[in-house]
Coordinates of C-alpha atoms in Angstrom, one line a residue:
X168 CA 175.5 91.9 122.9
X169 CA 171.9 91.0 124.0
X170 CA 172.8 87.8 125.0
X171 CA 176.0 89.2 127.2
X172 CA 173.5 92.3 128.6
X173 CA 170.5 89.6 129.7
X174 CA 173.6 87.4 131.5
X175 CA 175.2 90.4 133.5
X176 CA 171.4 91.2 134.5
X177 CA 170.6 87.5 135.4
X178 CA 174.1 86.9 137.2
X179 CA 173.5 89.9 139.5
X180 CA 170.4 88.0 141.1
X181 CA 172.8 86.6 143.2
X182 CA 174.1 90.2 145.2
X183 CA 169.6 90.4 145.9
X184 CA 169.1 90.4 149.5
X185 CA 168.3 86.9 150.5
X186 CA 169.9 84.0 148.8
X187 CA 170.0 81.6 145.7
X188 CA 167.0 79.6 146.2
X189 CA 167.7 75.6 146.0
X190 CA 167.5 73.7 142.6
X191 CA 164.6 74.4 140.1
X192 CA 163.6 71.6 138.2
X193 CA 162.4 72.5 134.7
X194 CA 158.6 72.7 135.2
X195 CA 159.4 75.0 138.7
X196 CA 159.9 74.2 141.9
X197 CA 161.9 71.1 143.4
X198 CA 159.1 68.4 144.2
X199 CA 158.5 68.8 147.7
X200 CA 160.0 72.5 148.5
X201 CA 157.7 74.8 149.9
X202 CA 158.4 78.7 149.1
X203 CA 158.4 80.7 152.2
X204 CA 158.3 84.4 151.4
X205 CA 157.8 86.6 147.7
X206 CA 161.2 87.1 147.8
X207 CA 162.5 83.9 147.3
X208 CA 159.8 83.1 144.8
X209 CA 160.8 86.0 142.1
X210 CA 164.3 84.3 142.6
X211 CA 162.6 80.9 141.9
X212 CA 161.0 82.6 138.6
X213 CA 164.2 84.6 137.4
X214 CA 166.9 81.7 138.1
X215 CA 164.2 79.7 136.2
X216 CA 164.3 82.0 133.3
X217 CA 168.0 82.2 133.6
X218 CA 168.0 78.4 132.9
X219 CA 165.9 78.9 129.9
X220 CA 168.1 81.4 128.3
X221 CA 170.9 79.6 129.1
X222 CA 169.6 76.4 127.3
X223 CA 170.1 78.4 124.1
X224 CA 173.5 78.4 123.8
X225 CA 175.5 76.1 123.4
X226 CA 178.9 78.7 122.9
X227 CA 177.9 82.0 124.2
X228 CA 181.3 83.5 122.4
X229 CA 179.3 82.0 118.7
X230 CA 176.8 83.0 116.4
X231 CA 173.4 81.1 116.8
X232 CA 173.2 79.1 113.8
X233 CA 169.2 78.0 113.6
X234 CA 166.7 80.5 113.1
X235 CA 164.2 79.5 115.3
X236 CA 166.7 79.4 118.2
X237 CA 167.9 83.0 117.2
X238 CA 164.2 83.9 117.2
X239 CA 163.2 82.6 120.8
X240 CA 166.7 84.3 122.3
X241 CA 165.3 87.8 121.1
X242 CA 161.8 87.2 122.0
X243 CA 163.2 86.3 125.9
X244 CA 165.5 88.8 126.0
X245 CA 163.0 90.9 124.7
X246 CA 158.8 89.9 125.6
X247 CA 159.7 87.3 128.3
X248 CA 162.0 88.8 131.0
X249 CA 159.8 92.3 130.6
X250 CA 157.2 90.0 132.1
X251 CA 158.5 88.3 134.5
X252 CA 160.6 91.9 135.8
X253 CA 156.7 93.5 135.7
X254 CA 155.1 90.4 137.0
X255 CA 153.0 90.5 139.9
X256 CA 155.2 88.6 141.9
X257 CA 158.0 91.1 141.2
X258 CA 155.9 93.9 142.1
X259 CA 155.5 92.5 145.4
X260 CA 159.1 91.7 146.0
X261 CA 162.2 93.4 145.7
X262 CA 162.8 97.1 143.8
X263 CA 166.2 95.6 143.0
X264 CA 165.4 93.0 140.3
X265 CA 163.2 96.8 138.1
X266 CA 166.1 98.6 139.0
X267 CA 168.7 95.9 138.2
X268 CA 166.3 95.4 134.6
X269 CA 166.5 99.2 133.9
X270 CA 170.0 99.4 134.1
X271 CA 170.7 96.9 130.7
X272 CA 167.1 97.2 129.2
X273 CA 169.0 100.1 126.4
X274 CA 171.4 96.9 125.3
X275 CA 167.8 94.4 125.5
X276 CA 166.7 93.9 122.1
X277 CA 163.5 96.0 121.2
X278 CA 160.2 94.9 119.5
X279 CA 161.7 96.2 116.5
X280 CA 164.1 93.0 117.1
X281 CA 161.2 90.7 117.7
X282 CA 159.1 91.7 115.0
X283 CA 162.4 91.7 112.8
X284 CA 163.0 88.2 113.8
X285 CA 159.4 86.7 113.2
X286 CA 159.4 88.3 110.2
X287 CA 162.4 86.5 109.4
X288 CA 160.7 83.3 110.4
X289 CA 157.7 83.7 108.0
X290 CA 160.2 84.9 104.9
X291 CA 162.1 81.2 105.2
X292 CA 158.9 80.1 105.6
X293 CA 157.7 81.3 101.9
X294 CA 161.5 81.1 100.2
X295 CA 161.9 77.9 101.4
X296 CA 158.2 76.3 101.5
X297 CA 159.1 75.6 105.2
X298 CA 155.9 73.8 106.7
X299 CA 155.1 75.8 110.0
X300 CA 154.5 72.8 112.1
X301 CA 157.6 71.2 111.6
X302 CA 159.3 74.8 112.4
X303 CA 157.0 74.6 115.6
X304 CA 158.5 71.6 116.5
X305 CA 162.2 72.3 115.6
X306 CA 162.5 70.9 112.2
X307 CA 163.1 72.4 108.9
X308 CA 161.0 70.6 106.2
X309 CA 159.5 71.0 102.8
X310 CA 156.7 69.0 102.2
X311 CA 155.4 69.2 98.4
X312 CA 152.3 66.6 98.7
X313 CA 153.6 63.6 100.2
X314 CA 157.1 64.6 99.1
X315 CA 158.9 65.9 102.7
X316 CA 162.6 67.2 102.5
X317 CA 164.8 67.9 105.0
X318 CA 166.7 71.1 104.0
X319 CA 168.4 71.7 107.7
X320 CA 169.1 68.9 110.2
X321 CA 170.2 70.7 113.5
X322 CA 172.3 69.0 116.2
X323 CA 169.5 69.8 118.6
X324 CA 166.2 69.8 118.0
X325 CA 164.8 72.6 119.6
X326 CA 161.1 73.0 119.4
X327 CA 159.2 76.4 120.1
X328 CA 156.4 77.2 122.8
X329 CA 152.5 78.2 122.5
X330 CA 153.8 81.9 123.3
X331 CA 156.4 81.8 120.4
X332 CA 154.2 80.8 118.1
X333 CA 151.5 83.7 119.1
X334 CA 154.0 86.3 118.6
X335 CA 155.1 84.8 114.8
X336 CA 151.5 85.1 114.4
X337 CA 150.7 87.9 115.7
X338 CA 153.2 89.8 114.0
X339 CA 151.3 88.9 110.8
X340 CA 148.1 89.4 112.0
X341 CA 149.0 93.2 113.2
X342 CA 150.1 93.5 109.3
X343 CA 146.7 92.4 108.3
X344 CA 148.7 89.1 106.7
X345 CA 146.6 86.5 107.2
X346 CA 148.3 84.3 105.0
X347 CA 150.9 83.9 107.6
X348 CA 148.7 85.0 110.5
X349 CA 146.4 81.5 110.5
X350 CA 148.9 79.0 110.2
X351 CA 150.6 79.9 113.2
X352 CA 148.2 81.2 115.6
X353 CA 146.8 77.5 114.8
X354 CA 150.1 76.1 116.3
X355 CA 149.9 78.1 119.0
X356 CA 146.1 77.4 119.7
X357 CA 146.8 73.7 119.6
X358 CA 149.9 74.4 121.7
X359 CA 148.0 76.5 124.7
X360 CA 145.4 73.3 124.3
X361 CA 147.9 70.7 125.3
X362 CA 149.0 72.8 128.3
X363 CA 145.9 74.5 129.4
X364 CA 146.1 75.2 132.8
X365 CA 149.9 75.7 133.4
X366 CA 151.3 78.7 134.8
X367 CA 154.2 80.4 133.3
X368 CA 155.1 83.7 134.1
X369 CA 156.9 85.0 131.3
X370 CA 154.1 84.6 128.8
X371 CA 152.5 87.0 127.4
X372 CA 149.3 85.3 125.7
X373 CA 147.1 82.6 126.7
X374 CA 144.8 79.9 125.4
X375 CA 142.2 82.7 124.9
X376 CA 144.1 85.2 123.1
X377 CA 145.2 82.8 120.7
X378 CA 141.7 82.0 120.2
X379 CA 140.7 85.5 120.0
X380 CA 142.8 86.3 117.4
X381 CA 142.3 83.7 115.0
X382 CA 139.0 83.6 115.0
X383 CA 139.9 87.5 113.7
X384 CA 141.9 86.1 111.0
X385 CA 139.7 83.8 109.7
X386 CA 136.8 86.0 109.6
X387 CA 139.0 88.3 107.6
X388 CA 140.0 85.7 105.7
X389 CA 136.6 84.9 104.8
X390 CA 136.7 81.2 106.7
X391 CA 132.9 82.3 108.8
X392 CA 132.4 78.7 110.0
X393 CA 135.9 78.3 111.8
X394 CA 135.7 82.1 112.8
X395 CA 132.4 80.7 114.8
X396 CA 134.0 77.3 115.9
X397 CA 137.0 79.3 117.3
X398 CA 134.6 82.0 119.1
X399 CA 131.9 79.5 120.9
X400 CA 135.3 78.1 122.3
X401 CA 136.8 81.0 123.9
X402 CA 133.7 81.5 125.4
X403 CA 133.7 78.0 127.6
X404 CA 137.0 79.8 128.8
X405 CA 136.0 83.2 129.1
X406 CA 131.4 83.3 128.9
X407 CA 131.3 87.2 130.8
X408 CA 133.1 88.6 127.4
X409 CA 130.6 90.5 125.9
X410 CA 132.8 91.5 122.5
X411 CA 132.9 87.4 121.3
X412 CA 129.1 86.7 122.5
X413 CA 128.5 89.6 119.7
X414 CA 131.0 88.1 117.7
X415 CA 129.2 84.3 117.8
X416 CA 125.4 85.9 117.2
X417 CA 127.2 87.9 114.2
X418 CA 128.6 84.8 113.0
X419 CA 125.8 82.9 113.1
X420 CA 123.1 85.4 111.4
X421 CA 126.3 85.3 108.3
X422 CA 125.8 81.3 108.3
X423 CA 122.1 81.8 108.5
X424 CA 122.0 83.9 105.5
X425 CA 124.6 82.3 103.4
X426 CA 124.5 78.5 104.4
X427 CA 127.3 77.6 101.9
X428 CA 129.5 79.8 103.8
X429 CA 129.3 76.8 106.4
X430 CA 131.3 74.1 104.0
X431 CA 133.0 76.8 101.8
X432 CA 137.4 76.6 102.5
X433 CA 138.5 80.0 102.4
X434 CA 141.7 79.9 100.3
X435 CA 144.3 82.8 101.1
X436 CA 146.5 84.0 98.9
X437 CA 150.0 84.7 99.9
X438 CA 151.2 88.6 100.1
X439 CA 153.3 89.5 97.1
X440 CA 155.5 92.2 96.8
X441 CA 154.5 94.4 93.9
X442 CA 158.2 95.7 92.6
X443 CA 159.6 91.8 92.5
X444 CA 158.5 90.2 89.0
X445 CA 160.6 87.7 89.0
X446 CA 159.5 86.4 92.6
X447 CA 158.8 82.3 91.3
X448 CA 162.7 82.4 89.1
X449 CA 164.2 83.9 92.5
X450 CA 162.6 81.6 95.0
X451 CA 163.1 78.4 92.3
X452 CA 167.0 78.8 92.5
X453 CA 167.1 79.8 96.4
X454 CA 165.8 76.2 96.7
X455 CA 168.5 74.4 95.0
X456 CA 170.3 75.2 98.2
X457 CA 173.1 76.5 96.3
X458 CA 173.3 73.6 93.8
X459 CA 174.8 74.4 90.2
X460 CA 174.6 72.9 86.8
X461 CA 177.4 70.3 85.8
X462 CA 180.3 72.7 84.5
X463 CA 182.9 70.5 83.0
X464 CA 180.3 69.4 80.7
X465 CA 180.5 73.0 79.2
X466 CA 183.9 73.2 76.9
X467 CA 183.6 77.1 77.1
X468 CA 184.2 77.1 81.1
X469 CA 187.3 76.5 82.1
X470 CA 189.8 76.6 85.5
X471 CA 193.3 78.0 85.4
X472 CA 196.0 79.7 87.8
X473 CA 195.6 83.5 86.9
X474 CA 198.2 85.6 87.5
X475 CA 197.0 88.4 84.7
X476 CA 200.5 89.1 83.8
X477 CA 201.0 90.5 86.8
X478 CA 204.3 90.8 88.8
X479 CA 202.3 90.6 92.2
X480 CA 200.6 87.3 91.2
X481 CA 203.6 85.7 89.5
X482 CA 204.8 83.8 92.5
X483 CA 201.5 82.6 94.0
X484 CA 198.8 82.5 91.0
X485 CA 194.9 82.7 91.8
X486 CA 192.8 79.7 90.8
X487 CA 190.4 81.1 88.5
X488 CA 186.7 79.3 87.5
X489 CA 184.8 80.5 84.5
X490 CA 181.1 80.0 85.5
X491 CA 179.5 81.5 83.5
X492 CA 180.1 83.4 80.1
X493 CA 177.3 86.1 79.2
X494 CA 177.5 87.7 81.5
X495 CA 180.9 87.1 82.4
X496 CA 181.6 86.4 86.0
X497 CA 184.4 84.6 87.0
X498 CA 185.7 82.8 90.7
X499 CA 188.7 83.4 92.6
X500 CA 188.6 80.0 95.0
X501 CA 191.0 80.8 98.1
X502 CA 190.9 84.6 97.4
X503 CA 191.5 85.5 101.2
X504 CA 192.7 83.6 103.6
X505 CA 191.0 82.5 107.4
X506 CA 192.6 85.2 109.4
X507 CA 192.3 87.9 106.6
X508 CA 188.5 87.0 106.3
X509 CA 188.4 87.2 110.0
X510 CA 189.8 90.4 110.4
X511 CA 187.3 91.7 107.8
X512 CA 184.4 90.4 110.1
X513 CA 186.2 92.1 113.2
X514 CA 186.9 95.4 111.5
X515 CA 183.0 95.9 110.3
X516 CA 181.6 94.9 113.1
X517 CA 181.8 97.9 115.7
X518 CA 180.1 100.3 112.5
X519 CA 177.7 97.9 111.4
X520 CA 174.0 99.8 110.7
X521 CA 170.8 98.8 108.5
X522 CA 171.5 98.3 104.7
X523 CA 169.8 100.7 102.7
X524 CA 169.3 100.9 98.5
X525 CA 168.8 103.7 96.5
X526 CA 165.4 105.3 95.6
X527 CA 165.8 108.0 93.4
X528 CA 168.1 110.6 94.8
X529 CA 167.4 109.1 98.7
X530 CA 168.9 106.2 100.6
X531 CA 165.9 104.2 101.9
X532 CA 165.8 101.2 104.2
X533 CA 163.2 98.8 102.6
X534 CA 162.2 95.3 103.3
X535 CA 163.4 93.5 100.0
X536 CA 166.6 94.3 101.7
X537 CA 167.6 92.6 105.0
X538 CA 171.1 92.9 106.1
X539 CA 173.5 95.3 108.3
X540 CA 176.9 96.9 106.3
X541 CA 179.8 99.1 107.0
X542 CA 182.2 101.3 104.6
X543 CA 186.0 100.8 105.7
X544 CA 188.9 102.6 104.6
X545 CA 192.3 101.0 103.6
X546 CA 193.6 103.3 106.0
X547 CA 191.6 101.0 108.5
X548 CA 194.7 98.5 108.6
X549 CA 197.1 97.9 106.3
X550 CA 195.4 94.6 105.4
X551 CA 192.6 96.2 103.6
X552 CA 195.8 98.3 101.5
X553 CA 197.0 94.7 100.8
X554 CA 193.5 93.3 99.6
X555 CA 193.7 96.3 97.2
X556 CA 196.7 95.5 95.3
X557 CA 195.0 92.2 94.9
X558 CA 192.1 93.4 93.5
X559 CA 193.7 95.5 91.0
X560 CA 196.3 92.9 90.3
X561 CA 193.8 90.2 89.3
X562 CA 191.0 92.9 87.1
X563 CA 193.8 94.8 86.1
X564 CA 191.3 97.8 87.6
X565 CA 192.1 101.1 89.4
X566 CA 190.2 100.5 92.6
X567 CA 192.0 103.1 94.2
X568 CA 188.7 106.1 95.4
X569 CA 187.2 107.8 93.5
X570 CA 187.8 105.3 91.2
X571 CA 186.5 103.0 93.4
X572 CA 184.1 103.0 96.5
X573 CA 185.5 102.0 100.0
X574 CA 185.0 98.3 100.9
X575 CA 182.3 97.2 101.8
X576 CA 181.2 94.7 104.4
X577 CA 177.7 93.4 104.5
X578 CA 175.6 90.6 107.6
X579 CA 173.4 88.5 106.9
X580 CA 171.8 87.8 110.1
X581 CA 168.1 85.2 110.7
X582 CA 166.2 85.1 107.3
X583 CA 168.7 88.3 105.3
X584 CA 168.6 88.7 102.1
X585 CA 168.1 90.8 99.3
X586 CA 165.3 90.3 96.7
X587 CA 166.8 90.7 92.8
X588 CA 168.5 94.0 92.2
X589 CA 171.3 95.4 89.8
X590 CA 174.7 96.5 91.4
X591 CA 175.0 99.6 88.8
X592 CA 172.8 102.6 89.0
X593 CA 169.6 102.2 86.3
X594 CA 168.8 105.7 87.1
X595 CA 170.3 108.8 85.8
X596 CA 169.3 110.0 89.2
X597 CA 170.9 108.0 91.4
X598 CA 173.0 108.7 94.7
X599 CA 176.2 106.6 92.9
X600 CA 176.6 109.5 90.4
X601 CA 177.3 111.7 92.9
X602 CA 181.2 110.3 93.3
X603 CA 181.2 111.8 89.7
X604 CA 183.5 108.8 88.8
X605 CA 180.4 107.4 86.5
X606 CA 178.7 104.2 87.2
X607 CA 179.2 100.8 88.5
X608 CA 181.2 99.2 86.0
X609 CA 182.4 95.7 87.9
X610 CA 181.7 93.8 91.0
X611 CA 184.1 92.2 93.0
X612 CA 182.6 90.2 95.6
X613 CA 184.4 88.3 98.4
X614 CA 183.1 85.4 100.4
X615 CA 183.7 86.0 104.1
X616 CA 181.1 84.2 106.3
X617 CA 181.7 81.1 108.4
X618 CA 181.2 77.7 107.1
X619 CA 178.5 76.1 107.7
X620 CA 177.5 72.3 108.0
X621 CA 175.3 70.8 105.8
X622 CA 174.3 73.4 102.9
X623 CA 175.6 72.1 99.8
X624 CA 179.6 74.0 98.3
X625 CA 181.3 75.9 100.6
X626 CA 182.8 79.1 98.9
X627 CA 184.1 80.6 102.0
X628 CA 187.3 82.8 101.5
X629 CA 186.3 83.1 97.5
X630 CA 185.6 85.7 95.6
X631 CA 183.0 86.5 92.4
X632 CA 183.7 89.0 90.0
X633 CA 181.3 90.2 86.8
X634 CA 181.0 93.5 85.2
X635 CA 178.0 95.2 85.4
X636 CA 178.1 97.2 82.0
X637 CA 179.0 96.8 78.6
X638 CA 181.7 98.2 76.7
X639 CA 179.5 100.7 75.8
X640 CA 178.5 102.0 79.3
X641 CA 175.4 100.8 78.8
X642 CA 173.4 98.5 82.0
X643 CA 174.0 94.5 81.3
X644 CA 170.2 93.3 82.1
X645 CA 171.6 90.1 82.6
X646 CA 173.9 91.0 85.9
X647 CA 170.0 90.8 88.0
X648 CA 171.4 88.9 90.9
X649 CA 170.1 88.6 94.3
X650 CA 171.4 87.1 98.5
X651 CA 168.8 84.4 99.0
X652 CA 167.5 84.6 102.9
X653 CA 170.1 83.1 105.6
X654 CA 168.3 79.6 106.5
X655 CA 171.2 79.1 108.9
X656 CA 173.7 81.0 110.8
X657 CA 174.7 84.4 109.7
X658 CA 176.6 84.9 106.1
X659 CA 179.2 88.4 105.6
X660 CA 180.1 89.2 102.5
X661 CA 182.4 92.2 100.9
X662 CA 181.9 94.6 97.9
X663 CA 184.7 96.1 96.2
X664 CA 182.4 98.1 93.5
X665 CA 184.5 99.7 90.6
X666 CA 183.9 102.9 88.8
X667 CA 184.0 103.8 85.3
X668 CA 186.2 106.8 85.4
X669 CA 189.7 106.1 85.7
X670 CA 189.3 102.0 83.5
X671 CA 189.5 104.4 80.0
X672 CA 192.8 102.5 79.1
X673 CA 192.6 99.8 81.2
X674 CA 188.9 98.5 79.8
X675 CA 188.3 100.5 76.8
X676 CA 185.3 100.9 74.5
X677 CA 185.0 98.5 71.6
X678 CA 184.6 98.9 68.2
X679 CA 181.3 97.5 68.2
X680 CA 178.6 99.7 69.6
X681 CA 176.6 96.7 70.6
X682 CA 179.7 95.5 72.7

């Protein structure tokens, strides 16, 4: 939708009194041309920027598979145009191109967006142990000493700008994260140095703000020496500032007094989110890329057709994988087909809204949970009444409400995820009792993103289910499970979560209390 609002914008240059101005040549204006009036110049800028947005896509109609490309649409849909509509050439020139810009800035993405998105950036970054100047220059690397591994190998390499770096950067830096902060204000510092001196109107920082701000963040970070290197070379660019001459003498009387400061290496440690204990097991397996231990050489897992005694499976049987045994959770391969997976994806998309967890008796949104989700009804479409009797044909589970909750569809957009978490309430205060149909019993969880290239097993169109509880009703610690962040493309998955009430007969209690 942003992409679709910034085209409709950009095409209606063309109706702006005057005409389209001749061919622009990546770095401006045709070798040669001379621009005549204001008027034609803002066309110049915005058919300029209407090139670079376009250069994006390679199919409009499809997601954006790589991150970084995902990040630099939002941030010129959202930073870049603003600037160039409130430019000084535009304020010269023609009302149309503010008024045009004001129409479709409601369906622009927001900072929110931005932020979102260079936050996503600096999460692969950690999960991953993505090196930030390979992601500067389009690449998606982990280098482990002189170990580098190529976890993503895009069709085009698309490398970001000074500006795109700053706002990763600053993003961190207005979070007081200067873990993240200094690595890439440094790219963008070494960026702004390689093209000092060229003009482009869409940017929002320069050489100097770069430098500005990581001197900041390495003061804070307790680096004084570079804090003072960085400083002393703003001010060759900018010696009437008054703020950084203050900056360098304060600098210096720190060195004076503590000399070692001078060769010390300030060593930052990364951010860690306090309610994650199991951060290091979490990240560890997101890195295997989705790779699994060797099954057949486990007797106790097995593949069969299931059909669960089951009339409504007897003439086309599920193939069932046993991967794993305590807990149990099992694999449907095939579960759905293309266009019922599809369909899914179409009908959650118009109601799609932020994820949230529980907290106690509240529904929070929180950051160890990235994604957007809808609730549909089977009286959506008669596929979803379909999908049901599946379900319940393969569990041999009433997943009819309230023994059941309504489907649900969840997006993983740029860098989603969500950190280790139980599906089943671990609180006797929790929003899930208020069905009064008990707790979370099973999980039934269907596959429905697109395929990607290049990331290891596909399970597209399959389905996982596990229960969540013992016999005895009591929470299975061993159901922790978690949606490593989206390193490419998006990824939808859907929840059919099952209830206690109403599985009496069909999952009874066992005659062992430990059960």
């Amino acid at each position: 939708s942003f992409y679709h609002a910034a085209m409709s914008l950009l095409l209606a240059l063309s109706d702006m009194p005057g005409h389209r101005p001749s061919p622009i040549t990546a770095g401006g204006f045709v070798s040669g041309q001379t621009v005549v009036s204001g008027g034609e110049l803002i066309l110049l800028l915005s058919f300029r920027f209407y090139d670079k947005v376009l250069s994006l896509h390679e199919d409009p109609a499809a997601p954006v598979a790589n991150p970084l490309l995902a990040f630099t649409l939002i941030k010129r849909l959202q930073s870049d145009w603003r600037n160039v509509v409130h430019s000084l050439e535009a304020s010269e020139n023609i009302q149309a191109l503010k008024d045009g810009y004001e129409k479709v800035e409601q369906d622009l993405p927001a900072f929110e967006d931005l932020e979102g998105a260079a936050r996503a950036l600096m999460r692969l970054q950690d999960v991953y142990m993505l090196n930030v100047k390979g992601l500067a220059r389009g690449v998606f690397q982990r280098v482990t000493g002189s170990d580098v591994t190529d976890l993503y190998s895009p069709r085009r390499i698309f490398s970001l700008t000074a500006d795109d770096c700053f706002q990763v950067g600053k993003v961190a830096y207005d979070m007081g994260d200067y873990y993240h902060a200094i690595p890439w204000l440094e790219e963008a510092v070494s960026l702004f140095r390689g093209s000092y001196g060229e003009w482009k109107t869409e940017d929002e920082a320069s050489l100097e703000d770069a430098l500005d701000h990581l001197a900041f963040a390495c003061f804070q970070a307790g680096n004084v020496s570079c804090a003072l290197s960085l400083s002393r070379e703003f001010l060759l660019y900018s010696p009437e500032n008054k703020r950084m001459a203050r900056n360098v003498l304060k600098y210096e009387r720190l060195l004076a007094e503590s000399p070692h400061q001078a060769v010390a290496e300030a060593v930052i440690q990364r951010p860690r989110v306090p309610h994650l204990r199991t951060r290091d097991t979490y990240e560890g397996l997101c890195q295997t890329l989705g790779s699994q231990p060797i099954h057949y050489q486990i007797p106790s897992l097995y593949c069969s057709y299931e059909t669960n005694s089951s009339p409504y499976l007897l003439l086309q049987p599920i193939r069932k994988e046993i991967i794993h045994l305590e807990p149990y959770v099992a694999l449907y391969h095939d579960f759905v087909s293309d266009s019922e997976a599809q369909k899914i994806r179409e009908l959650a998309e118009p109601w799609l809204q932020r994820s949230v967890v529980a907290s106690g008796e509240k529904q929070l949104q929180v950051e160890y949970r990235i994604s957007k989700s809808a609730w549909l009804k089977d009286t959506v479409d008669p596929m979803l009444v379909t999908l049901d009797h599946r379900i319940a044909a393969l569990t041999g589970l009433d997943v009819q409400p309230p023994y059941a909750e309504y489907l649900q569809v969840v997006n993983y957009g740029i860098g989603g995820h969500y950190e280790p978490h139980f599906d089943h309430a671990t609180s006797p205060s929790s929003p899930l009792y208020r069905m009064k149909s008990g707790n979370r019993v099973a999980t039934f969880m269907i596959y429905v993103s697109l395929a990607l290239e290049g990331l290891g097993t596909e399970i597209l169109n399959a389905a996982l289910f596990w229960w969540n509880l013992h016999r005895s009703g009591e929470g299975d610690g061993d159901t922790l499970h978690a949606g490593c962040p989206v390193l490419v493309g998006d990824k939808w998955v859907a929840n059919k979560w099952i209830h206690e009430y109403g599985q009496e007969f069909r999952r009874p209690c066992g005659s062992n209390p430990e059960d």
